[in-house]
PDB file of C-alpha atoms and ligand atoms in Angstrom:
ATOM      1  CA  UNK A   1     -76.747 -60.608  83.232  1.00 76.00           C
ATOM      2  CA  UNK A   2     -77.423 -64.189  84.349  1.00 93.00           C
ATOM      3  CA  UNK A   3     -81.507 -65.386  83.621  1.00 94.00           C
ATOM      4  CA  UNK A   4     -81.303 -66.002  87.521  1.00 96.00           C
ATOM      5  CA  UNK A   5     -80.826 -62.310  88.530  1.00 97.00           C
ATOM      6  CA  UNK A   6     -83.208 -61.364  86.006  1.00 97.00           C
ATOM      7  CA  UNK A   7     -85.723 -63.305  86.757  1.00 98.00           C
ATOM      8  CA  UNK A   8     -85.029 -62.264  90.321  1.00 97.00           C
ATOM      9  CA  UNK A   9     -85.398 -58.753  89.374  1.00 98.00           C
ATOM     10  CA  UNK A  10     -88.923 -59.250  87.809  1.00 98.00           C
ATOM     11  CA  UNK A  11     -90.161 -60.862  90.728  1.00 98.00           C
ATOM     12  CA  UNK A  12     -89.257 -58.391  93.089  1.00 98.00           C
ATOM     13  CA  UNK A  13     -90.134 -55.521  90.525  1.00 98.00           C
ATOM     14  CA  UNK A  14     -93.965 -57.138  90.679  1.00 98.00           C
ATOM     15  CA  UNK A  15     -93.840 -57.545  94.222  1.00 98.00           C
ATOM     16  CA  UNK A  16     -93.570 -54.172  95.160  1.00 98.00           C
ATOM     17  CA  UNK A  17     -96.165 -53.537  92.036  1.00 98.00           C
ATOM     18  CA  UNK A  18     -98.657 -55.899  94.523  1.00 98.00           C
ATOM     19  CA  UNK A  19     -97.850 -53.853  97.453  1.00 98.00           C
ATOM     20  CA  UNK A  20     -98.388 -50.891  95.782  1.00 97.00           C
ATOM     21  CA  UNK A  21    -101.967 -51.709  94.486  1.00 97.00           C
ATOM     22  CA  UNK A  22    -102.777 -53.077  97.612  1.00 97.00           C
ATOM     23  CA  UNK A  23    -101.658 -50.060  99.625  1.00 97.00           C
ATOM     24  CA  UNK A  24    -104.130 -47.705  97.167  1.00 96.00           C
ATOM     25  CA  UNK A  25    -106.961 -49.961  97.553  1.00 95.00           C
ATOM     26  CA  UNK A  26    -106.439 -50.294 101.613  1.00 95.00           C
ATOM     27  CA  UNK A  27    -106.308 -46.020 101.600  1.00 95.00           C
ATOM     28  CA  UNK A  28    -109.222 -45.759  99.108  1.00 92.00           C
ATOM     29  CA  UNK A  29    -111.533 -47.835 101.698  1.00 92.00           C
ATOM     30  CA  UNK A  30    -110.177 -46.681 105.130  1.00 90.00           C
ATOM     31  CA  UNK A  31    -110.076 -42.767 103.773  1.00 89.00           C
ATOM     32  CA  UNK A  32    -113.886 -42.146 101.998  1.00 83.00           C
ATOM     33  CA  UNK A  33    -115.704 -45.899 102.183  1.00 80.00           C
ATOM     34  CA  UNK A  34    -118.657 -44.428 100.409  1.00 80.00           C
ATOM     35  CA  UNK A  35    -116.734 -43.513  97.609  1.00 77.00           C
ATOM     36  CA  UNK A  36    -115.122 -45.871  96.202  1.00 78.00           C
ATOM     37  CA  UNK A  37    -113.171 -45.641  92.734  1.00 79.00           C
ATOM     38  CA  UNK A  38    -114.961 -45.409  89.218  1.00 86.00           C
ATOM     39  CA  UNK A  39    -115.246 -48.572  86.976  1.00 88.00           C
ATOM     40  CA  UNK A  40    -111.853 -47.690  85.076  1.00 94.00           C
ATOM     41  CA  UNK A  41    -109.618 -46.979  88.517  1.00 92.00           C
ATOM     42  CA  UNK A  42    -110.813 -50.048  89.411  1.00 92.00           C
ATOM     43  CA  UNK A  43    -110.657 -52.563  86.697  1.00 94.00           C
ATOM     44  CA  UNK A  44    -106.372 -50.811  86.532  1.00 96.00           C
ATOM     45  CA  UNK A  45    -106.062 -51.604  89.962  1.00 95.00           C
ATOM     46  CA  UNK A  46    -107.498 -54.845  89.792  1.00 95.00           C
ATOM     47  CA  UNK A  47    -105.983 -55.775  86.745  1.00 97.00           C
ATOM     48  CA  UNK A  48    -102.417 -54.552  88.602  1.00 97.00           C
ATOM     49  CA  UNK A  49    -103.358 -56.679  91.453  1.00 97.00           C
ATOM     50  CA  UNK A  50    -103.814 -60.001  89.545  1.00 97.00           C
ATOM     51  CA  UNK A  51    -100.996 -59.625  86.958  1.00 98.00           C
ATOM     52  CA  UNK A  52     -98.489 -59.134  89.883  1.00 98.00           C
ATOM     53  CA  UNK A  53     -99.700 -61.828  91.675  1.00 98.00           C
ATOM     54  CA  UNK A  54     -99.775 -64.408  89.231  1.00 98.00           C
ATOM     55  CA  UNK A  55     -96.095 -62.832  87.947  1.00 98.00           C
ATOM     56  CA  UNK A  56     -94.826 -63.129  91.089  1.00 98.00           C
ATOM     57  CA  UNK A  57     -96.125 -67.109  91.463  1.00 98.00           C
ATOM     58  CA  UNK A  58     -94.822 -67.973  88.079  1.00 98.00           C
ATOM     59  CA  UNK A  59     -91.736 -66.311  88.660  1.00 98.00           C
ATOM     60  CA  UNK A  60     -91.161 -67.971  92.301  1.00 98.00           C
ATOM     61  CA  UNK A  61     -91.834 -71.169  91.036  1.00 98.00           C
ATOM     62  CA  UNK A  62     -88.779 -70.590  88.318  1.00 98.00           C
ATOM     63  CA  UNK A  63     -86.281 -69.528  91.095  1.00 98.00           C
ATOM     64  CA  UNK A  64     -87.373 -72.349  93.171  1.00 98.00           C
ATOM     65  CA  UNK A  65     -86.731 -74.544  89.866  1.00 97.00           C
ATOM     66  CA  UNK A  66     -83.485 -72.877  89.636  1.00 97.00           C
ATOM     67  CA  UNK A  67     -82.136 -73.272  93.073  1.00 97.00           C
ATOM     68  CA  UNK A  68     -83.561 -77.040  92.529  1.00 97.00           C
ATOM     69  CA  UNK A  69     -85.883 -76.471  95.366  1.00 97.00           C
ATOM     70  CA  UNK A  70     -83.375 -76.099  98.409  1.00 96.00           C
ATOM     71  CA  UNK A  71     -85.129 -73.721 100.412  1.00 95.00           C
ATOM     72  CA  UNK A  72     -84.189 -71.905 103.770  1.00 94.00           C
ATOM     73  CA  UNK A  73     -86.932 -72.642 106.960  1.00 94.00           C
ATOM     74  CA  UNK A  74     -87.952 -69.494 106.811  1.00 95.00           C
ATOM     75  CA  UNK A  75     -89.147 -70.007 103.310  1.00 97.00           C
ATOM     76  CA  UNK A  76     -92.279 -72.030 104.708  1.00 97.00           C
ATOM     77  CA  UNK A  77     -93.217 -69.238 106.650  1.00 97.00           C
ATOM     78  CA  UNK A  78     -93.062 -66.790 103.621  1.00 98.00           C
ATOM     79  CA  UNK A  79     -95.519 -68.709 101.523  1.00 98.00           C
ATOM     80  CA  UNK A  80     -97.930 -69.011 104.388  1.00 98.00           C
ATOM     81  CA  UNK A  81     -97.959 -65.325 104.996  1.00 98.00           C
ATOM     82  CA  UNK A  82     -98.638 -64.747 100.855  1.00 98.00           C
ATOM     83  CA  UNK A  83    -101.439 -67.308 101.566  1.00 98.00           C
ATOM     84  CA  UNK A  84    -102.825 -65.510 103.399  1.00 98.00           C
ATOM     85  CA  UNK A  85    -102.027 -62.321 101.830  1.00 98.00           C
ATOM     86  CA  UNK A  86    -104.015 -63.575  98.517  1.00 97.00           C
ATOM     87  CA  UNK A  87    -107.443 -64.538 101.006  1.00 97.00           C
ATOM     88  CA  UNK A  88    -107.365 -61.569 103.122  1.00 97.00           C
ATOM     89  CA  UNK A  89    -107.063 -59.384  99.752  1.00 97.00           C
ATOM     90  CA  UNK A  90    -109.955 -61.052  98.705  1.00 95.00           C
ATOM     91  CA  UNK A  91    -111.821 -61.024 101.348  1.00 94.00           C
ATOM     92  CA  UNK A  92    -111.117 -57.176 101.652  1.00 95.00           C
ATOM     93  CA  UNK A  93    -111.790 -56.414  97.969  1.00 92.00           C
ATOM     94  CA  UNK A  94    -114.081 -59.264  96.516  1.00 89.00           C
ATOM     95  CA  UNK A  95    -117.148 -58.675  94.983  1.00 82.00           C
ATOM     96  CA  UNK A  96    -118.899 -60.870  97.378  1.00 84.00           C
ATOM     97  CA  UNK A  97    -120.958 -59.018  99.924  1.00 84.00           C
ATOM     98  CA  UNK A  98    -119.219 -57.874 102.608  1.00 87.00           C
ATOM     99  CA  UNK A  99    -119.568 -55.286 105.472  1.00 92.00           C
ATOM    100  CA  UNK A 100    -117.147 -52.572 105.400  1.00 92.00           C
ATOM    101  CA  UNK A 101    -116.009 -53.401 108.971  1.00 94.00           C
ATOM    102  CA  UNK A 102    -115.372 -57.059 107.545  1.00 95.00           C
ATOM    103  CA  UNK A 103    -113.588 -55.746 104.300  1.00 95.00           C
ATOM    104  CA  UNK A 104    -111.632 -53.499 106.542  1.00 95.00           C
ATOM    105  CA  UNK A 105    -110.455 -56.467 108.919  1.00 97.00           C
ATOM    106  CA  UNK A 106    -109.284 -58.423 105.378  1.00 97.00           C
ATOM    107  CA  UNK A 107    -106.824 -55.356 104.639  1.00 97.00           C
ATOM    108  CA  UNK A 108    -105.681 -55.169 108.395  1.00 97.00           C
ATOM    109  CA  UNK A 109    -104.885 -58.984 107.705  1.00 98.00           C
ATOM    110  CA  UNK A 110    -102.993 -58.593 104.567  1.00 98.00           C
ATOM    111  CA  UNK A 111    -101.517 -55.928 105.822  1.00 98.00           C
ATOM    112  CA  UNK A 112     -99.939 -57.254 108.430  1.00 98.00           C
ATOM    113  CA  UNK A 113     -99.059 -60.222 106.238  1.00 98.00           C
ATOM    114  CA  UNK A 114     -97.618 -57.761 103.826  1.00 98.00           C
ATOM    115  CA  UNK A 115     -95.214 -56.872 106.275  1.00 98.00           C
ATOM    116  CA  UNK A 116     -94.469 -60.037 108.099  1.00 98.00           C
ATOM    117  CA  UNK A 117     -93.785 -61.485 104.376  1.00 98.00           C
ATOM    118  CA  UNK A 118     -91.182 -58.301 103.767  1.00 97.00           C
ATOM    119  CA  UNK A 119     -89.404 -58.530 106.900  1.00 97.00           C
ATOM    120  CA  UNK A 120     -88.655 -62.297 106.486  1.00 97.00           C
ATOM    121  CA  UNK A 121     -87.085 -61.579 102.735  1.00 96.00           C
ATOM    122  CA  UNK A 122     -85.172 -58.806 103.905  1.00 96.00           C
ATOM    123  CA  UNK A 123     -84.019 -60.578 107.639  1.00 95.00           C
ATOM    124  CA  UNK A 124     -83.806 -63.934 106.164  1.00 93.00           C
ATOM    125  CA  UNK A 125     -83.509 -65.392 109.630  1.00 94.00           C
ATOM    126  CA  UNK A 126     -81.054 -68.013 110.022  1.00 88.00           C
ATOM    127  CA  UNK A 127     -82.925 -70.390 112.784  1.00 82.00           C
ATOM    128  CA  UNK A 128     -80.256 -73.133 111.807  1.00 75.00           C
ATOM    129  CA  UNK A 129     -77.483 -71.191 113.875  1.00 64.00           C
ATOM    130  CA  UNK A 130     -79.607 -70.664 116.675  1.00 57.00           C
ATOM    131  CA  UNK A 131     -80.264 -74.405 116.867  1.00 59.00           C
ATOM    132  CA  UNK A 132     -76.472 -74.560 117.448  1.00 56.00           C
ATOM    133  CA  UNK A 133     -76.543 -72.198 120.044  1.00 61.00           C
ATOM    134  CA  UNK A 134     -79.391 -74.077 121.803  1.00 60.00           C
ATOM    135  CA  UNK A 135     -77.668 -77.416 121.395  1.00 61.00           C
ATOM    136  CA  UNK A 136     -74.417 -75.664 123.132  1.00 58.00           C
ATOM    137  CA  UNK A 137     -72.137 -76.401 120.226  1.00 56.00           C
ATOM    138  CA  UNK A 138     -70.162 -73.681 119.417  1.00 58.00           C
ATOM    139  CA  UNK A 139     -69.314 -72.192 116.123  1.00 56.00           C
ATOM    140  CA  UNK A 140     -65.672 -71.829 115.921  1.00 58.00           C
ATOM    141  CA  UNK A 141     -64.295 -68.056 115.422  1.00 59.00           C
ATOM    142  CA  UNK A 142     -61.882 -66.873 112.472  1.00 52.00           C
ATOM    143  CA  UNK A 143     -58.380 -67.930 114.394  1.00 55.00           C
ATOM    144  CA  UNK A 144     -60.174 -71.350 114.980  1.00 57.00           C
ATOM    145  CA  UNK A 145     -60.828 -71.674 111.745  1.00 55.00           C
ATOM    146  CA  UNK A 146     -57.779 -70.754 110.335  1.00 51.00           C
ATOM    147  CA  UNK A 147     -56.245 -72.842 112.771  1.00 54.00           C
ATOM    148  CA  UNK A 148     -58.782 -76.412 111.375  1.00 48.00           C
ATOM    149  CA  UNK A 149     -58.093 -75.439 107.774  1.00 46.00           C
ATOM    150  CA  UNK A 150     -54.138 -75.414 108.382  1.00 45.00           C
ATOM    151  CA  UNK A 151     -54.581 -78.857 110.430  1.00 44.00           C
ATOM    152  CA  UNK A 152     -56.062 -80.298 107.370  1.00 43.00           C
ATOM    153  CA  UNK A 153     -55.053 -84.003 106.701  1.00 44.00           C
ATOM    154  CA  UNK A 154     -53.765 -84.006 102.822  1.00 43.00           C
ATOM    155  CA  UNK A 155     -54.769 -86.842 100.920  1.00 44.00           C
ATOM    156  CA  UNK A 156     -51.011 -87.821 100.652  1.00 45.00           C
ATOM    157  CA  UNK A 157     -50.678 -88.640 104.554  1.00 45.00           C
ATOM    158  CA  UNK A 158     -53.686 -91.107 104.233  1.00 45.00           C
ATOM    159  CA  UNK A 159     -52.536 -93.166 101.886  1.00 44.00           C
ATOM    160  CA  UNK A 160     -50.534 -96.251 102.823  1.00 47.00           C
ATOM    161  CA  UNK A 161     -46.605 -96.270 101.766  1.00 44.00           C
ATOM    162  CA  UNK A 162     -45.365 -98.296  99.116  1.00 40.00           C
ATOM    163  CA  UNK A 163     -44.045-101.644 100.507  1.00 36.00           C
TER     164      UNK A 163
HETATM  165  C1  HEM B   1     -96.049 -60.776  97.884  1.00 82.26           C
HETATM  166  C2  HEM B   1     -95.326 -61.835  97.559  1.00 82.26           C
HETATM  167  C3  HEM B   1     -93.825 -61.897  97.416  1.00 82.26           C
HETATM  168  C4  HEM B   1     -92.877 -60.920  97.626  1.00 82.26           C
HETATM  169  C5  HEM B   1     -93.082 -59.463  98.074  1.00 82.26           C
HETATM  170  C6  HEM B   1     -91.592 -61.523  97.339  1.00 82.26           C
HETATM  171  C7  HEM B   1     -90.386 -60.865  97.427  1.00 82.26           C
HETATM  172  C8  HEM B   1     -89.150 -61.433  97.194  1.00 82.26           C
HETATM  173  C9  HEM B   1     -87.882 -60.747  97.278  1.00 82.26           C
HETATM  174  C10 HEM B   1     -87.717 -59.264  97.654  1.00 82.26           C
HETATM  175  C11 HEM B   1     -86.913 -61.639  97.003  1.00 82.26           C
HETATM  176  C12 HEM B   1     -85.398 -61.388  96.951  1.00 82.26           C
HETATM  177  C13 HEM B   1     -84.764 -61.735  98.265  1.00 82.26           C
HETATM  178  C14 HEM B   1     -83.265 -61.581  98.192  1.00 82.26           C
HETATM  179  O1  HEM B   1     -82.616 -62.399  97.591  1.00 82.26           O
HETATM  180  O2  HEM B   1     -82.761 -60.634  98.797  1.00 82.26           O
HETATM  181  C15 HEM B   1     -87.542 -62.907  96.729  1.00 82.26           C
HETATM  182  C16 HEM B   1     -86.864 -64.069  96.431  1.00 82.26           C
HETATM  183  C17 HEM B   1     -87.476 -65.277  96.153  1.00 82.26           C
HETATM  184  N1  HEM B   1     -88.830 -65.518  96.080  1.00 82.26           N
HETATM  185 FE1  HEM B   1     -90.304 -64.205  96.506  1.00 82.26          FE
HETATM  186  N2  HEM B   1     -91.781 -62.844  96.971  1.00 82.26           N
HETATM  187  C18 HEM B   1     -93.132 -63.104  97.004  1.00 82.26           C
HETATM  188  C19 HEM B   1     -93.749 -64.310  96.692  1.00 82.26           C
HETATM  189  C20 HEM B   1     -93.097 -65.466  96.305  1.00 82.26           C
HETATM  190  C21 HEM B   1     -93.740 -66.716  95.973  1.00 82.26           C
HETATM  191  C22 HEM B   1     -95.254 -66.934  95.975  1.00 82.26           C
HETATM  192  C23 HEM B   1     -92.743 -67.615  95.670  1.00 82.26           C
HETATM  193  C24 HEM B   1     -92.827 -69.058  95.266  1.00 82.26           C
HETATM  194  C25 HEM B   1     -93.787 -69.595  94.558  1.00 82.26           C
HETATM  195  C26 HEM B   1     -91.479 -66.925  95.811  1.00 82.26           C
HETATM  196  C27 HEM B   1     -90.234 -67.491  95.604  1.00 82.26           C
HETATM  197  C28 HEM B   1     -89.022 -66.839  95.757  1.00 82.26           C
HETATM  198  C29 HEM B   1     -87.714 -67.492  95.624  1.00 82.26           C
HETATM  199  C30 HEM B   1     -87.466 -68.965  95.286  1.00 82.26           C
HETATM  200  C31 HEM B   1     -86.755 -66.512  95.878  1.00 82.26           C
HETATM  201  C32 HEM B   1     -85.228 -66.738  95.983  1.00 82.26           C
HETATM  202  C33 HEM B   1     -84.457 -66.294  94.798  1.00 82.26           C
HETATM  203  C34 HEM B   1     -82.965 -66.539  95.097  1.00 82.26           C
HETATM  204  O3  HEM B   1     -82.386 -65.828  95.917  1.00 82.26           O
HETATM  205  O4  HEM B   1     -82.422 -67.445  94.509  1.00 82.26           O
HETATM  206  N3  HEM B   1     -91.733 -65.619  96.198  1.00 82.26           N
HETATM  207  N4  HEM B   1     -88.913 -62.758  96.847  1.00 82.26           N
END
Protein backbone atom coordinates (compact mmCIF):
# COMPACT_ATOMS: atom_id res chain seq x y z
CA UNK A 1 0.00 0.00 0.00
CA UNK A 2 1.17 3.42 -1.19
CA UNK A 3 2.03 6.10 2.09
CA UNK A 4 -0.69 8.23 0.16
CA UNK A 5 -3.64 5.82 0.73
CA UNK A 6 -2.45 5.23 4.08
CA UNK A 7 -2.16 8.29 5.18
CA UNK A 8 -5.54 8.83 3.59
CA UNK A 9 -6.92 6.09 5.57
CA UNK A 10 -5.75 7.58 8.97
CA UNK A 11 -7.25 10.73 8.28
CA UNK A 12 -10.50 9.59 7.51
CA UNK A 13 -10.27 6.82 10.31
CA UNK A 14 -9.84 10.06 12.88
CA UNK A 15 -12.40 11.93 11.24
CA UNK A 16 -15.13 9.82 11.90
CA UNK A 17 -13.30 9.29 15.54
CA UNK A 18 -14.14 13.44 15.79
CA UNK A 19 -17.60 12.91 14.72
CA UNK A 20 -18.09 10.31 16.93
CA UNK A 21 -16.96 12.18 20.15
CA UNK A 22 -18.72 15.03 19.10
CA UNK A 23 -22.00 13.22 18.49
CA UNK A 24 -21.71 11.71 22.41
CA UNK A 25 -20.97 14.99 23.80
CA UNK A 26 -23.95 16.83 21.65
CA UNK A 27 -26.47 13.71 23.13
CA UNK A 28 -24.96 13.91 26.66
CA UNK A 29 -26.03 17.81 26.82
CA UNK A 30 -29.30 17.86 24.77
CA UNK A 31 -30.55 14.39 26.66
CA UNK A 32 -29.91 15.14 30.80
CA UNK A 33 -28.02 18.86 30.87
CA UNK A 34 -27.80 18.55 34.59
CA UNK A 35 -25.91 15.59 34.41
CA UNK A 36 -23.21 15.76 32.72
CA UNK A 37 -20.38 12.97 32.52
CA UNK A 38 -17.91 12.12 35.49
CA UNK A 39 -14.27 13.49 35.43
CA UNK A 40 -12.92 10.19 33.64
CA UNK A 41 -15.84 10.09 30.68
CA UNK A 42 -14.85 13.32 30.20
CA UNK A 43 -11.18 13.78 30.20
CA UNK A 44 -11.63 10.19 27.30
CA UNK A 45 -13.86 12.18 25.41
CA UNK A 46 -11.94 15.17 25.48
CA UNK A 47 -8.80 13.62 25.05
CA UNK A 48 -10.63 11.72 21.77
CA UNK A 49 -11.73 15.05 20.66
CA UNK A 50 -8.28 16.78 20.56
CA UNK A 51 -6.14 13.83 19.34
CA UNK A 52 -8.50 13.51 16.26
CA UNK A 53 -8.45 16.89 15.58
CA UNK A 54 -4.97 17.64 15.65
CA UNK A 55 -4.50 13.98 13.63
CA UNK A 56 -6.68 14.98 11.23
CA UNK A 57 -4.75 18.67 10.70
CA UNK A 58 -1.40 17.03 10.60
CA UNK A 59 -2.52 14.49 8.39
CA UNK A 60 -4.37 17.05 5.87
CA UNK A 61 -1.53 19.10 5.74
CA UNK A 62 0.62 15.81 4.45
CA UNK A 63 -1.96 15.02 1.65
CA UNK A 64 -2.05 18.57 0.71
CA UNK A 65 1.96 18.27 0.65
CA UNK A 66 1.50 15.26 -1.37
CA UNK A 67 -0.86 16.42 -4.00
CA UNK A 68 1.67 19.60 -3.99
CA UNK A 69 -1.18 21.73 -2.93
CA UNK A 70 -3.55 21.55 -6.09
CA UNK A 71 -6.75 21.71 -4.51
CA UNK A 72 -10.41 21.47 -5.95
CA UNK A 73 -12.80 24.92 -5.16
CA UNK A 74 -14.67 23.15 -3.07
CA UNK A 75 -11.70 22.53 -0.89
CA UNK A 76 -11.94 26.27 0.46
CA UNK A 77 -15.25 25.67 1.52
CA UNK A 78 -14.29 22.45 3.48
CA UNK A 79 -11.73 24.14 5.66
CA UNK A 80 -14.09 26.95 6.46
CA UNK A 81 -16.78 24.63 7.61
CA UNK A 82 -13.90 22.66 10.02
CA UNK A 83 -13.24 26.29 11.15
CA UNK A 84 -15.92 26.59 12.27
CA UNK A 85 -16.48 23.17 13.39
CA UNK A 86 -13.31 23.58 15.90
CA UNK A 87 -15.08 27.23 17.46
CA UNK A 88 -18.53 26.05 17.66
CA UNK A 89 -17.12 22.78 19.54
CA UNK A 90 -15.60 25.01 21.76
CA UNK A 91 -17.92 27.19 22.31
CA UNK A 92 -20.38 24.22 23.03
CA UNK A 93 -17.98 22.33 25.32
CA UNK A 94 -15.37 24.90 26.76
CA UNK A 95 -14.82 25.39 30.16
CA UNK A 96 -15.61 28.99 29.88
CA UNK A 97 -18.96 29.93 31.31
CA UNK A 98 -21.59 29.44 29.22
CA UNK A 99 -25.45 29.11 29.36
CA UNK A 100 -26.75 25.86 28.35
CA UNK A 101 -28.98 27.50 25.69
CA UNK A 102 -25.59 29.11 24.35
CA UNK A 103 -23.60 25.73 24.61
CA UNK A 104 -26.52 24.14 22.91
CA UNK A 105 -26.52 26.73 19.89
CA UNK A 106 -22.41 25.87 19.57
CA UNK A 107 -23.38 22.04 18.92
CA UNK A 108 -26.36 23.04 16.56
CA UNK A 109 -23.45 25.02 14.74
CA UNK A 110 -20.99 22.29 14.52
CA UNK A 111 -23.42 20.19 13.77
CA UNK A 112 -24.53 21.51 10.93
CA UNK A 113 -20.93 22.15 9.95
CA UNK A 114 -20.32 18.52 10.59
CA UNK A 115 -22.54 17.75 7.94
CA UNK A 116 -22.02 20.45 5.42
CA UNK A 117 -18.13 19.40 5.76
CA UNK A 118 -19.26 15.48 4.99
CA UNK A 119 -21.43 16.15 2.18
CA UNK A 120 -18.77 18.25 0.32
CA UNK A 121 -16.05 15.17 0.73
CA UNK A 122 -18.43 12.73 -0.31
CA UNK A 123 -20.22 15.11 -3.40
CA UNK A 124 -17.02 16.70 -4.25
CA UNK A 125 -18.88 19.19 -6.40
CA UNK A 126 -17.37 19.94 -9.59
CA UNK A 127 -18.35 23.90 -9.97
CA UNK A 128 -15.65 23.99 -12.86
CA UNK A 129 -18.16 22.10 -15.28
CA UNK A 130 -20.93 24.14 -14.39
CA UNK A 131 -18.92 27.24 -15.30
CA UNK A 132 -18.88 25.62 -18.78
CA UNK A 133 -22.37 25.17 -18.86
CA UNK A 134 -22.95 28.83 -17.84
CA UNK A 135 -20.45 30.11 -20.37
CA UNK A 136 -22.53 27.95 -23.14
CA UNK A 137 -19.53 25.92 -24.20
CA UNK A 138 -20.30 22.57 -24.54
CA UNK A 139 -18.47 19.54 -23.41
CA UNK A 140 -18.14 17.26 -26.27
CA UNK A 141 -19.85 13.62 -25.83
CA UNK A 142 -17.94 10.14 -26.28
CA UNK A 143 -18.47 9.93 -30.37
CA UNK A 144 -17.09 13.58 -30.35
CA UNK A 145 -14.39 12.66 -28.66
CA UNK A 146 -13.49 9.75 -30.34
CA UNK A 147 -14.02 11.55 -33.35
CA UNK A 148 -11.06 14.79 -31.99
CA UNK A 149 -8.70 12.06 -30.81
CA UNK A 150 -8.77 10.24 -34.37
CA UNK A 151 -8.40 13.87 -36.07
CA UNK A 152 -5.26 14.27 -34.16
CA UNK A 153 -2.41 16.06 -36.12
CA UNK A 154 0.81 13.59 -35.69
CA UNK A 155 3.91 15.26 -35.16
CA UNK A 156 5.11 13.85 -38.58
CA UNK A 157 2.53 16.06 -40.69
CA UNK A 158 3.93 19.26 -38.94
CA UNK A 159 7.15 19.03 -39.76
CA UNK A 160 8.46 20.61 -42.96
CA UNK A 161 9.73 18.06 -45.86
CA UNK A 162 13.18 17.62 -46.62
CA UNK A 163 14.21 19.95 -49.52
C1 LIG B 1 -13.62 17.09 10.47
C2 LIG B 1 -12.66 17.31 9.60
C3 LIG B 1 -12.35 16.50 8.37
C4 LIG B 1 -12.99 15.40 7.85
C5 LIG B 1 -14.24 14.67 8.38
C6 LIG B 1 -12.27 15.01 6.65
C7 LIG B 1 -12.60 13.95 5.85
C8 LIG B 1 -11.95 13.59 4.69
C9 LIG B 1 -12.29 12.47 3.84
C10 LIG B 1 -13.45 11.50 4.10
C11 LIG B 1 -11.43 12.47 2.80
C12 LIG B 1 -11.38 11.47 1.64
C13 LIG B 1 -12.15 11.99 0.46
C14 LIG B 1 -12.02 11.05 -0.72
O1 LIG B 1 -10.99 11.02 -1.33
O2 LIG B 1 -13.01 10.39 -1.03
C15 LIG B 1 -10.53 13.58 2.97
C16 LIG B 1 -9.52 13.91 2.08
C17 LIG B 1 -8.65 14.97 2.26
N1 LIG B 1 -8.59 15.82 3.34
FE1 LIG B 1 -9.87 15.86 4.90
N2 LIG B 1 -11.21 15.88 6.47
C18 LIG B 1 -11.22 16.80 7.50
C19 LIG B 1 -10.32 17.84 7.69
C20 LIG B 1 -9.26 18.14 6.86
C21 LIG B 1 -8.32 19.22 7.07
C22 LIG B 1 -8.35 20.17 8.27
C23 LIG B 1 -7.43 19.19 6.02
C24 LIG B 1 -6.26 20.07 5.71
C25 LIG B 1 -5.48 20.64 6.60
C26 LIG B 1 -7.82 18.10 5.15
C27 LIG B 1 -7.19 17.75 3.97
C28 LIG B 1 -7.57 16.71 3.14
C29 LIG B 1 -6.93 16.42 1.84
C30 LIG B 1 -5.76 17.19 1.22
C31 LIG B 1 -7.62 15.34 1.30
C32 LIG B 1 -7.40 14.74 -0.11
C33 LIG B 1 -6.64 13.47 -0.13
C34 LIG B 1 -6.57 13.00 -1.60
O3 LIG B 1 -7.59 12.56 -2.14
O4 LIG B 1 -5.51 13.08 -2.16
N3 LIG B 1 -8.93 17.48 5.70
N4 LIG B 1 -10.85 14.25 4.13
Amino acid sequence: MDSHLILKIIHMTFGSLALIAFLIRAVMLFWDPQNQPGKVTRIVLVAMQHLSFTVLIITGIVLLYQNQFVVQPWFYGKIILFVVILSATIKAFGKRDMSLSQRKAGVFVAGIAFAGLLTLVIWKPDFSANQTQQQGIQQPNTSQQNQLSSMAVRPSATTQPAQ
